[in-house]
Short mmCIF file of C-alpha atoms in Angstrom, two decimals:
data_model
loop_
_atom_site.label_atom_id
_atom_site.label_comp_id
_atom_site.label_asym_id
_atom_site.label_seq_id
_atom_site.Cartn_x
_atom_site.Cartn_y
_atom_site.Cartn_z
CA GLN A 1 67.15 117.34 70.29
CA LYS A 2 63.74 116.87 72.29
CA GLU A 3 60.73 115.47 70.63
CA VAL A 4 58.85 118.30 71.65
CA GLU A 5 60.23 121.99 71.80
CA GLN A 6 58.58 124.97 73.64
CA ASP A 7 59.94 128.45 74.26
CA PRO A 8 60.38 128.63 78.01
CA GLY A 9 59.84 132.40 78.07
CA PRO A 10 58.91 134.20 80.42
CA LEU A 11 56.41 135.75 78.43
CA SER A 12 55.16 139.16 79.78
CA VAL A 13 52.28 140.90 78.39
CA PRO A 14 49.71 143.66 79.64
CA GLU A 15 46.30 142.87 80.60
CA GLY A 16 43.88 142.58 77.70
CA ALA A 17 46.60 141.53 75.24
CA ILE A 18 46.35 138.54 72.91
CA VAL A 19 48.92 135.75 73.85
CA SER A 20 50.33 133.39 71.46
CA LEU A 21 52.13 129.96 72.88
CA ASN A 22 53.63 127.66 70.45
CA CYS A 23 55.17 124.04 70.21
CA THR A 24 56.95 122.35 67.63
CA TYR A 25 57.30 118.47 67.54
CA SER A 26 59.15 115.92 65.39
CA ASN A 27 57.37 112.66 66.00
CA SER A 28 54.95 112.11 63.15
CA ALA A 29 53.25 109.26 65.40
CA PHE A 30 51.61 112.05 67.53
CA GLN A 31 47.93 112.34 67.03
CA TYR A 32 46.28 114.08 70.06
CA PHE A 33 47.30 117.41 71.27
CA MET A 34 46.76 119.02 74.53
CA TRP A 35 47.40 122.26 76.48
CA TYR A 36 47.58 122.28 80.18
CA ARG A 37 47.98 125.25 82.66
CA GLN A 38 49.97 124.82 85.66
CA TYR A 39 50.04 127.34 88.64
CA SER A 40 52.87 127.36 90.97
CA ARG A 41 53.04 124.36 93.03
CA LYS A 42 50.01 122.89 91.65
CA GLY A 43 49.11 119.91 89.31
CA PRO A 44 48.62 120.73 85.43
CA GLU A 45 45.13 121.49 84.61
CA LEU A 46 43.79 120.58 81.24
CA LEU A 47 42.72 123.48 78.99
CA MET A 48 42.40 122.25 75.48
CA TYR A 49 42.48 119.01 73.68
CA THR A 50 42.53 118.64 70.05
CA TYR A 51 42.89 115.77 67.59
CA SER A 52 42.65 116.76 64.01
CA SER A 53 44.51 119.66 62.38
CA GLY A 54 42.60 123.13 62.48
CA ASN A 55 41.16 125.21 65.11
CA LYS A 56 39.24 124.58 68.32
CA GLU A 57 37.68 127.46 70.42
CA ASP A 58 36.57 127.32 74.21
CA GLY A 59 35.82 130.85 75.62
CA ARG A 60 39.17 132.91 75.30
CA PHE A 61 41.15 130.09 74.23
CA THR A 62 41.85 129.02 70.76
CA ALA A 63 44.08 125.85 69.97
CA GLN A 64 45.50 125.26 66.54
CA VAL A 65 47.17 122.34 65.15
CA ASP A 66 49.00 122.11 61.85
CA LYS A 67 50.16 118.53 61.34
CA SER A 68 51.88 119.21 58.12
CA SER A 69 54.28 121.55 59.87
CA LYS A 70 54.30 119.75 63.17
CA TYR A 71 53.31 122.95 64.94
CA ILE A 72 50.53 123.78 67.56
CA SER A 73 49.55 126.84 69.06
CA LEU A 74 47.43 128.08 71.84
CA PHE A 75 46.00 131.67 71.83
CA ILE A 76 44.52 133.50 74.73
CA ARG A 77 42.31 136.39 73.98
CA ASP A 78 41.74 139.35 76.52
CA SER A 79 44.35 137.94 78.87
CA GLN A 80 43.92 138.45 82.51
CA PRO A 81 46.30 138.40 85.50
CA SER A 82 44.80 135.12 86.59
CA ASP A 83 46.03 133.69 83.36
CA SER A 84 49.71 134.10 84.82
CA ALA A 85 51.00 130.43 84.99
CA THR A 86 53.11 127.96 83.13
CA TYR A 87 51.43 126.65 79.94
CA LEU A 88 52.43 122.99 78.92
CA CYS A 89 51.84 121.40 75.58
CA ALA A 90 51.40 117.75 75.48
CA MET A 91 51.12 115.16 72.94
CA ARG A 92 50.63 111.49 72.31
CA GLY A 93 50.42 108.67 69.74
CA ALA A 94 47.98 105.67 70.04
CA GLY A 95 49.18 104.97 73.64
CA ASN A 96 48.51 106.68 76.63
CA MET A 97 51.94 108.18 77.40
CA LEU A 98 52.08 111.98 77.16
CA THR A 99 55.18 113.77 75.93
CA PHE A 100 55.35 117.34 77.23
CA GLY A 101 57.01 120.41 76.13
CA GLY A 102 59.17 122.21 78.66
CA GLY A 103 56.39 124.92 79.42
CA THR A 104 56.13 128.61 78.64
CA ARG A 105 55.92 130.83 81.80
CA LEU A 106 53.28 133.54 81.23
CA MET A 107 52.98 137.01 83.20
CA VAL A 108 50.03 139.05 82.53
CA LYS A 109 50.50 142.32 84.13
CA PRO A 110 47.62 144.55 85.36
CA LYS B 1 32.94 114.48 90.89
CA ALA B 2 36.04 114.48 92.79
CA GLY B 3 39.40 114.88 91.10
CA VAL B 4 42.51 112.89 91.26
CA THR B 5 43.89 112.87 94.86
CA GLN B 6 47.42 112.36 95.87
CA THR B 7 48.82 111.47 99.29
CA PRO B 8 51.04 112.68 101.00
CA ARG B 9 51.36 116.08 99.58
CA TYR B 10 54.87 116.76 100.83
CA LEU B 11 57.74 114.32 101.87
CA ILE B 12 61.32 114.90 103.13
CA LYS B 13 63.43 111.61 103.06
CA THR B 14 67.20 111.10 103.25
CA ARG B 15 69.32 109.36 100.79
CA GLY B 16 69.01 105.82 100.80
CA GLN B 17 65.70 105.39 102.26
CA GLN B 18 62.59 104.31 100.15
CA VAL B 19 59.22 106.12 99.79
CA THR B 20 55.69 105.14 98.73
CA LEU B 21 53.37 107.63 97.10
CA SER B 22 49.62 107.07 96.65
CA CYS B 23 46.97 108.14 94.06
CA SER B 24 43.44 107.84 93.84
CA PRO B 25 41.97 108.31 90.39
CA ILE B 26 38.76 110.20 89.34
CA SER B 27 35.67 107.69 89.99
CA GLY B 28 35.37 105.33 86.96
CA HIS B 29 38.83 105.94 85.76
CA ARG B 30 40.75 102.86 85.22
CA SER B 31 44.20 104.12 83.82
CA VAL B 32 46.53 105.82 86.35
CA SER B 33 49.82 107.15 84.91
CA TRP B 34 52.79 108.62 86.95
CA TYR B 35 55.06 111.52 85.67
CA GLN B 36 58.03 113.21 87.43
CA GLN B 37 58.44 116.90 87.02
CA THR B 38 61.94 118.66 87.74
CA PRO B 39 63.07 122.10 86.82
CA GLY B 40 65.81 120.62 84.56
CA GLN B 41 63.78 117.82 82.80
CA GLY B 42 60.36 118.97 82.91
CA LEU B 43 57.43 116.62 82.99
CA GLN B 44 58.60 112.99 82.28
CA PHE B 45 56.52 109.87 82.09
CA LEU B 46 57.37 107.00 84.66
CA PHE B 47 54.69 104.28 83.95
CA GLU B 48 51.02 103.73 83.28
CA TYR B 49 48.79 100.99 85.09
CA PHE B 50 45.30 99.74 83.71
CA SER B 51 43.28 97.04 85.15
CA GLU B 52 46.15 96.28 87.63
CA THR B 53 48.76 95.76 84.86
CA GLN B 54 51.68 97.88 83.69
CA ARG B 55 50.91 99.01 80.19
CA ASN B 56 53.87 101.29 79.55
CA LYS B 57 56.96 102.28 81.17
CA GLY B 58 59.28 105.39 80.71
CA ASN B 59 63.11 105.52 80.85
CA PHE B 60 63.70 105.46 84.45
CA PRO B 61 65.70 102.89 86.55
CA GLY B 62 64.22 99.94 88.18
CA ARG B 63 64.41 101.79 91.50
CA PHE B 64 61.05 103.27 90.40
CA SER B 65 58.11 100.78 90.60
CA GLY B 66 54.33 100.74 91.00
CA ARG B 67 51.31 98.93 91.30
CA GLN B 68 47.66 99.24 90.78
CA PHE B 69 44.87 97.76 93.12
CA SER B 70 41.37 96.33 91.96
CA ASN B 71 39.67 99.65 92.95
CA SER B 72 41.99 101.32 90.43
CA ARG B 73 44.04 103.25 93.20
CA SER B 74 47.73 103.23 92.60
CA GLU B 75 50.97 103.36 94.57
CA MET B 76 54.42 104.30 93.43
CA ASN B 77 57.66 103.24 95.12
CA VAL B 78 61.19 104.66 94.95
CA SER B 79 63.75 102.74 96.81
CA THR B 80 67.26 103.61 97.40
CA LEU B 81 66.59 107.32 97.14
CA GLU B 82 69.20 109.67 95.54
CA LEU B 83 69.30 113.38 95.72
CA GLY B 84 68.25 113.53 91.99
CA ASP B 85 64.97 111.93 92.87
CA SER B 86 63.70 115.33 94.52
CA ALA B 87 60.93 116.30 92.40
CA LEU B 88 57.16 116.90 92.04
CA TYR B 89 55.42 113.36 91.41
CA LEU B 90 52.12 113.73 89.33
CA CYS B 91 49.47 111.03 89.01
CA ALA B 92 47.08 111.33 86.11
CA SER B 93 43.88 109.31 85.53
CA SER B 94 41.87 108.55 82.45
CA LEU B 95 39.08 106.24 81.29
CA ARG B 96 41.26 104.73 78.55
CA GLU B 97 38.33 103.22 76.85
CA VAL B 98 38.43 105.42 73.72
CA SER B 99 41.30 106.65 71.79
CA THR B 100 40.28 110.24 72.12
CA ASP B 101 40.51 110.01 76.02
CA THR B 102 42.73 112.27 77.89
CA GLN B 103 44.46 112.54 81.16
CA TYR B 104 43.54 114.66 84.25
CA PHE B 105 46.24 115.39 86.77
CA GLY B 106 46.22 115.31 90.55
CA PRO B 107 47.98 118.04 92.65
CA GLY B 108 51.22 116.14 92.94
CA THR B 109 53.37 115.03 95.91
CA ARG B 110 56.65 117.20 96.45
CA LEU B 111 59.36 114.75 97.47
CA THR B 112 62.62 116.31 98.93
CA VAL B 113 65.61 114.10 99.40
CA LEU B 114 68.24 115.27 101.79
#
């Protein structure tokens, strides 16, 4: 079993929909949680970064962390076709090594 | 501020050859990490360099090696290439001075082994 599990999708939604992306993890040592967006043939781009349990909002994006359930989420409001990409959750403990989920491919249709 | 840059962007090699990839971190960042991305395995950590020293290493064979220079630029070398080494190789840089620091990725080098 992988340390970080993420539904690969693809997830197809109409423009304007609210998107929910999720990851579960098994390693209690993970303390820092990130969401990256990756367009085809590009490097991952950092979207959100959270440390504690709870919510963090940035524009149309909200990251949620529940350490007791080992579950993190990313919500995208008013989704746009330009949001179509692969979304990767990543996490780490005290060191600098990131462990990634497999990525969820999102398609937002006009 | 310029982002992480990687050269070359594309490489085609044959089995048995060796390859060197280069990464220039964001100005002021002293940590450089390397990751391999494949469709089957996703993103996997290779190693991290900080102040010219390898700090962490992932579960990859010794054919994968790296180094970091005094200006924080880093190189990654893969010797005796195998078909399975075909992947997108990503470099990420960070300050690594506070525990809450995070990593920023470059565009990657796409390596194809024939």
